[in-house]
Amino acid sequence: MDVNQTKQEHLLALKVMRLTKPTLFTNLPVTCEERDLPGDLFGQLMRQDPSTIKGAETLMLGEMLTLPQNFGNIFLGETFSSYISVHNDSTQIVKEILVKADLQTSSQRLNLSASNSAVAELKPECCIDDVIHHEVKEIGTHILVCAVSYTTQLGEKLYFRKFFKFQVNMLVILLLPTPALQTDEVFLEAQIQNITTSPMFMEKVSLEPTIMYNVTELNTVASGDDGESTFGKMSYLQPMDTRQYLYCLKPKAEYAEKAGVIKGVTMIGKLDIVWRTNLGEKGRLQTSQLQRMAPGYGDIRLSLEIIPDTVNLEEPFDIVCKITNCSERTMDLVVEMCNTRSIHWCGISGRQLGKLSPGGSLLVPLTIFSSVQGLQSISGLRLTDTFLKRTYEYDDIAQVCVICPYTSNEC
């Protein structure tokens, strides 16, 4: 939209044009069989057409480029570029010309002018040119405000503005929340959808973790020495297609031992997305800090440090539990082991573990066996703080696969 502030005739003319790369010219090939009435007429016309590819005239894409015919679409993360020209249409010399370009968004006003100093004079039929660039970081309505002030030969100071309104659309990104588990690992799944009308090349999709985490990308499949992308060698995203990316974050060693610190951490990092559209136009989008649900450890955190993947039916096996004091007080702990329908504990229940200071941890070796085949959940542990007479019960601590070591008939 182009709106003038006043209808006064000015000595200068302002022209604004968006700068975008051209597109490949497309043909609509018309063919027929040789036995039809036109014969080879259509083929001759296509071979004579300078926009077609020699030897491949029936392809829709040609060798020529087409300049943009309209303003086009702007998406969040792309770079908005515009050419601004102020031309002296009069026969007079104009002095003290100042051209300003501001971009008004819903939350701020940005100055995009390369220089804020005035030009001393502008002769007839001469112009002042400027190219502005801005990386779009907000969606919604944007207004480019171009203002020109100058002084005539008679010393009269004149001023006018033009407004250019455009919409910025969103490249859809859906982040699926990760549930709060009794573990320090965080799995993040990001879904990216291409809502443009043309294919998009995904140059980079990465997760930049915070200082407390290391990140592992789970978007490759092991193949020889190097992993192969799950999306194939050509990372193109067709219009309206959706792609899922998965990442695993683990706390660094210096923070993993500090249960109280990890417990309160909700910020996990930023998602950085870089893509290219037609003829290599680049776009980039970086999210704000992503948050996870804080794990509900409570006062005591219990995790398994050592556990076998597969065990034999009715044969004892060893596990090692790690108990961490996440509270701000010292505890005096007693461990009790309660049998379930399938899991049976070996050893003395009600054993004293001693005092555990705030932030401290200890390893407790235990022995159990299963009386039922299949995937079994380890449950039935109970910790009691004798200082406060408070009990903590732990079920579904981990799972183990129980198999029968004998033949199917004997089992």
XYZ file of C-alpha atoms in Angstrom:
411
model
C 0.000 0.000 0.000
C 1.321 3.443 -0.968
C -0.048 6.460 0.909
C 1.149 10.063 0.552
C 0.997 12.309 3.570
C 0.125 15.400 1.489
C -1.075 16.135 -2.052
C 1.469 18.949 -2.500
C 3.571 18.693 -5.667
C 7.167 17.971 -4.779
C 10.369 18.459 -6.724
C 11.583 14.985 -5.789
C 10.079 11.587 -6.569
C 10.473 8.601 -4.254
C 10.504 5.042 -5.637
C 10.706 1.921 -3.475
C 11.094 -1.623 -4.809
C 11.592 -4.902 -2.997
C 14.704 -6.785 -4.068
C 14.220 -10.502 -4.610
C 15.955 -13.040 -6.779
C 14.280 -14.001 -10.070
C 12.614 -17.325 -10.726
C 13.089 -19.814 -13.536
C 10.759 -19.218 -16.458
C 8.192 -21.981 -16.912
C 6.588 -23.113 -20.159
C 3.351 -24.928 -20.798
C 4.349 -27.501 -23.418
C 1.685 -28.504 -25.933
C 2.335 -31.744 -27.829
C 0.478 -34.167 -30.019
C 1.157 -37.388 -31.884
C 2.579 -37.245 -35.388
C -0.544 -38.845 -36.846
C -2.694 -36.020 -35.473
C -3.713 -33.142 -37.723
C -1.063 -30.597 -36.518
C 1.685 -33.135 -37.134
C 5.030 -31.747 -35.990
C 3.823 -28.135 -35.872
C 3.799 -27.905 -32.073
C 7.256 -29.459 -31.891
C 8.660 -26.916 -34.357
C 7.186 -24.019 -32.423
C 8.711 -25.256 -29.155
C 12.117 -25.757 -30.798
C 11.979 -22.191 -32.103
C 10.963 -20.807 -28.703
C 14.071 -19.133 -27.179
C 12.864 -19.845 -23.620
C 12.929 -23.650 -23.953
C 15.898 -25.912 -23.308
C 17.410 -27.254 -26.495
C 16.859 -30.982 -26.721
C 14.399 -30.932 -23.817
C 11.657 -28.653 -25.124
C 8.881 -30.546 -23.323
C 10.234 -29.649 -19.868
C 8.284 -26.930 -18.090
C 11.430 -25.218 -16.771
C 13.281 -23.055 -19.271
C 16.689 -21.407 -19.495
C 15.435 -17.866 -18.897
C 14.783 -16.042 -15.647
C 11.629 -14.157 -14.735
C 11.746 -10.951 -12.739
C 9.288 -10.699 -9.817
C 5.885 -9.459 -10.922
C 4.567 -8.649 -7.439
C 5.708 -8.062 -3.877
C 5.626 -11.789 -3.041
C 5.580 -13.444 0.366
C 7.923 -12.792 3.286
C 8.447 -15.429 5.948
C 9.839 -15.150 9.436
C 13.622 -15.525 9.394
C 14.149 -14.296 5.839
C 16.028 -11.108 4.946
C 13.895 -8.240 3.643
C 15.799 -6.163 1.077
C 14.541 -3.022 -0.594
C 15.852 -0.508 -3.125
C 15.078 3.144 -2.406
C 15.592 5.847 -5.033
C 14.988 9.595 -4.759
C 14.980 11.303 -8.170
C 15.010 15.031 -8.940
C 12.214 15.453 -11.489
C 12.459 19.240 -11.547
C 14.759 21.717 -13.313
C 16.018 23.137 -10.025
C 18.937 22.188 -7.821
C 17.655 20.793 -4.518
C 19.741 21.075 -1.363
C 20.044 19.345 2.016
C 18.297 16.138 1.012
C 17.771 13.696 3.882
C 16.291 10.239 3.236
C 15.205 8.065 6.155
C 13.819 4.532 6.090
C 12.188 3.079 9.214
C 10.483 -0.267 9.691
C 7.521 -0.239 12.044
C 6.472 -3.544 13.618
C 3.906 -4.318 16.273
C 6.513 -3.906 19.022
C 9.270 -1.596 17.782
C 10.450 0.915 15.188
C 13.800 0.229 13.494
C 15.988 2.631 11.540
C 17.232 0.908 8.366
C 18.986 3.844 6.706
C 22.637 3.276 5.903
C 23.445 6.936 6.590
C 21.628 9.619 8.572
C 23.592 12.530 7.079
C 22.040 14.869 4.502
C 23.235 15.136 0.892
C 24.434 18.652 0.118
C 22.654 19.032 -3.241
C 20.932 17.077 -5.984
C 21.009 18.315 -9.564
C 18.117 17.876 -12.033
C 17.708 14.353 -13.433
C 20.027 12.973 -10.738
C 19.087 10.537 -7.999
C 20.076 9.243 -4.582
C 20.048 5.451 -4.271
C 20.132 3.255 -1.203
C 19.648 -0.459 -0.493
C 18.387 -1.542 2.927
C 18.408 -4.996 4.505
C 16.623 -6.370 7.556
C 16.371 -9.887 8.973
C 12.699 -10.348 9.805
C 12.249 -11.516 13.404
C 8.555 -10.814 13.990
C 5.367 -12.024 12.365
C 2.388 -9.870 11.521
C 2.029 -6.466 9.879
C 5.168 -4.497 8.998
C 5.162 -0.933 7.658
C 8.143 0.513 5.798
C 8.145 4.282 6.359
C 10.246 6.274 3.885
C 10.634 9.994 4.661
C 12.309 12.652 2.484
C 13.134 16.212 3.534
C 14.855 18.816 1.355
C 15.322 22.555 0.781
C 14.407 24.390 -2.445
C 16.418 27.143 -4.098
C 14.131 29.696 -2.415
C 15.038 28.297 0.994
C 11.696 26.577 1.545
C 11.957 23.352 3.543
C 9.666 20.571 2.337
C 8.939 17.126 3.669
C 6.912 14.091 2.592
C 6.545 10.414 3.532
C 5.386 7.187 1.940
C 4.155 4.050 3.683
C 4.492 0.483 2.380
C 2.630 -2.216 4.318
C 3.365 -5.945 4.081
C 2.640 -9.106 6.055
C 5.209 -11.508 7.495
C 4.066 -15.119 7.711
C 5.337 -17.932 9.914
C 7.373 -20.957 8.932
C 5.417 -23.397 11.127
C 7.422 -25.059 13.911
C 5.695 -27.309 16.417
C 7.658 -28.269 19.521
C 6.347 -31.296 21.347
C 6.749 -31.032 25.131
C 8.864 -33.619 26.905
C 7.311 -35.216 29.993
C 9.068 -34.885 33.337
C 10.773 -38.222 34.011
C 12.899 -39.450 36.895
C 16.032 -38.956 34.821
C 18.401 -36.162 33.862
C 18.108 -36.946 30.141
C 15.805 -34.737 28.091
C 14.435 -35.805 24.707
C 13.232 -33.005 22.451
C 11.230 -33.570 19.269
C 10.770 -30.688 16.828
C 8.366 -30.774 13.884
C 9.075 -28.392 11.001
C 6.514 -27.810 8.244
C 7.090 -26.012 4.948
C 4.016 -23.832 4.394
C 5.468 -22.031 1.357
C 4.476 -22.872 -2.218
C 7.953 -23.990 -3.312
C 10.472 -26.624 -2.161
C 12.843 -25.672 0.625
C 16.394 -26.887 1.206
C 17.091 -27.464 4.903
C 20.700 -26.340 5.286
C 20.912 -26.760 9.062
C 18.646 -27.750 11.924
C 20.549 -27.879 15.198
C 19.921 -27.556 18.916
C 22.264 -25.216 20.778
C 22.192 -26.411 24.420
C 22.684 -24.299 27.506
C 25.953 -24.412 29.428
C 24.771 -27.308 31.611
C 23.928 -29.765 28.819
C 25.545 -31.746 26.020
C 23.345 -32.561 23.020
C 23.268 -35.615 20.772
C 21.418 -35.501 17.447
C 19.317 -38.611 16.834
C 18.663 -37.869 13.161
C 21.199 -40.252 11.640
C 21.370 -43.994 11.084
C 24.674 -45.781 11.663
C 26.099 -46.856 8.302
C 29.799 -47.773 8.245
C 32.119 -45.142 9.680
C 29.794 -42.214 9.005
C 26.139 -41.914 9.916
C 23.571 -41.433 7.177
C 20.801 -38.889 7.606
C 17.343 -40.322 8.193
C 16.058 -37.866 5.580
C 18.331 -39.095 2.798
C 21.144 -37.373 0.927
C 18.982 -34.557 -0.476
C 17.570 -32.525 2.386
C 14.593 -31.010 0.558
C 11.265 -30.235 2.161
C 8.378 -30.124 -0.304
C 5.445 -27.685 0.134
C 3.216 -28.622 3.099
C 5.533 -31.488 4.067
C 6.522 -32.008 7.706
C 9.808 -33.289 9.075
C 10.599 -34.443 12.617
C 13.934 -33.905 14.369
C 14.936 -35.623 17.618
C 17.611 -34.586 20.119
C 18.853 -35.985 23.425
C 20.306 -33.701 26.080
C 22.412 -34.976 28.976
C 23.839 -32.880 31.820
C 27.590 -32.344 31.809
C 29.635 -34.336 34.324
C 30.302 -31.343 36.560
C 26.564 -30.678 36.896
C 25.264 -34.275 36.906
C 26.465 -34.788 40.482
C 24.707 -31.650 41.693
C 21.183 -32.922 42.043
C 19.871 -29.653 43.458
C 21.206 -27.676 40.489
C 19.794 -29.961 37.785
C 16.501 -30.213 39.610
C 15.859 -26.484 39.190
C 17.027 -26.169 35.563
C 14.213 -25.615 33.040
C 16.105 -23.890 30.174
C 17.642 -26.433 27.810
C 18.700 -24.498 24.701
C 17.727 -22.874 21.400
C 16.704 -24.412 18.083
C 18.609 -22.923 15.117
C 17.102 -23.452 11.646
C 18.718 -22.364 8.363
C 17.058 -22.962 4.987
C 17.312 -21.850 1.366
C 14.542 -21.273 -1.151
C 14.569 -20.581 -4.906
C 18.005 -19.727 -6.293
C 19.633 -19.928 -2.875
C 17.748 -17.243 -0.944
C 18.699 -17.805 2.689
C 16.448 -17.767 5.725
C 17.274 -18.305 9.360
C 15.158 -18.719 12.456
C 16.349 -19.120 16.033
C 13.846 -19.826 18.753
C 13.902 -18.358 22.226
C 15.127 -20.535 25.098
C 13.199 -23.814 25.134
C 11.978 -25.043 28.482
C 11.459 -28.477 29.928
C 9.234 -29.565 32.767
C 11.316 -29.695 35.934
C 11.720 -33.302 37.083
C 9.870 -34.130 40.288
C 12.699 -35.721 42.252
C 11.350 -34.789 45.657
C 13.694 -34.929 48.612
C 15.359 -38.178 47.586
C 16.250 -39.285 44.092
C 16.748 -42.977 43.386
C 18.245 -44.209 40.123
C 19.836 -47.428 38.874
C 23.515 -47.225 37.986
C 24.035 -50.894 37.055
C 21.373 -53.316 35.830
C 21.622 -56.177 33.304
C 19.507 -56.030 30.148
C 18.535 -59.707 30.254
C 18.379 -62.124 33.201
C 17.405 -65.769 33.641
C 14.175 -66.834 35.251
C 14.468 -67.540 39.023
C 18.202 -66.767 39.035
C 19.443 -63.965 41.347
C 21.142 -60.965 39.703
C 22.808 -57.859 41.110
C 21.856 -54.226 40.657
C 23.391 -51.028 42.028
C 21.113 -48.196 43.156
C 22.239 -44.602 43.521
C 20.504 -42.587 46.244
C 20.900 -38.797 46.161
C 19.796 -36.336 48.824
C 18.075 -33.492 46.914
C 16.936 -31.673 50.037
C 18.743 -29.063 52.130
C 18.934 -31.165 55.292
C 20.821 -34.230 56.467
C 18.945 -37.548 56.372
C 19.354 -40.824 58.253
C 18.098 -43.475 55.825
C 16.769 -47.001 56.189
C 16.062 -49.165 53.124
C 13.191 -51.660 53.061
C 12.551 -54.208 50.311
C 9.014 -55.382 49.589
C 8.366 -58.335 47.294
C 5.894 -58.004 44.434
C 4.080 -60.640 42.369
C 7.080 -61.117 40.068
C 10.060 -59.417 41.786
C 11.623 -60.926 44.919
C 14.363 -59.245 46.919
C 17.289 -61.093 48.516
C 18.874 -59.900 51.730
C 17.814 -58.172 54.927
C 15.048 -55.582 54.752
C 15.233 -52.586 57.097
C 19.007 -52.146 56.711
C 20.529 -48.897 57.992
C 22.259 -46.841 55.270
C 23.547 -44.132 57.608
C 23.510 -40.362 57.334
C 23.413 -38.601 53.976
C 24.313 -34.904 53.785
C 22.519 -32.431 51.455
C 23.554 -32.984 47.836
C 25.375 -36.174 48.772
C 24.834 -39.592 47.234
C 25.669 -43.212 47.943
C 25.674 -46.494 46.008
C 23.673 -49.430 47.371
C 24.219 -52.924 45.850
C 21.139 -55.164 45.952
C 20.241 -58.663 44.775
C 16.877 -59.742 43.330
C 15.319 -62.424 41.124
C 12.150 -62.701 39.060
C 9.626 -65.539 39.141
C 7.798 -64.437 35.974
C 9.053 -64.323 32.379
C 8.869 -61.298 30.112
C 9.511 -57.616 30.634
C 9.301 -56.968 34.375
C 9.312 -53.707 36.316
C 11.576 -53.462 39.334
C 9.459 -52.176 42.215
C 9.091 -52.445 45.950
C 11.879 -50.263 47.346
C 11.102 -48.046 50.322
C 13.373 -45.460 51.953
C 12.666 -43.985 55.396
C 14.244 -40.891 56.920
C 14.402 -41.666 60.633
C 14.951 -38.007 61.537
C 11.545 -36.880 60.246
C 9.886 -40.325 60.213
C 9.142 -39.752 56.523
C 8.839 -42.651 54.037
C 9.523 -42.582 50.275
C 8.251 -45.440 48.076
C 9.664 -46.231 44.625
C 7.863 -48.307 42.011
C 8.710 -48.901 38.335
C 12.332 -47.955 38.947
C 13.498 -49.765 35.812
C 12.616 -52.698 33.587
C 14.455 -55.924 32.917
C 13.854 -58.722 30.410
C 13.449 -62.133 32.075
C 14.004 -65.222 29.915
C 13.843 -68.953 30.575
C 17.265 -70.648 30.217
C 15.673 -74.023 29.448
C 13.822 -75.311 26.429
C 10.239 -74.237 25.908
C 8.963 -77.706 26.971
C 10.936 -77.670 30.220
C 9.960 -74.102 30.962
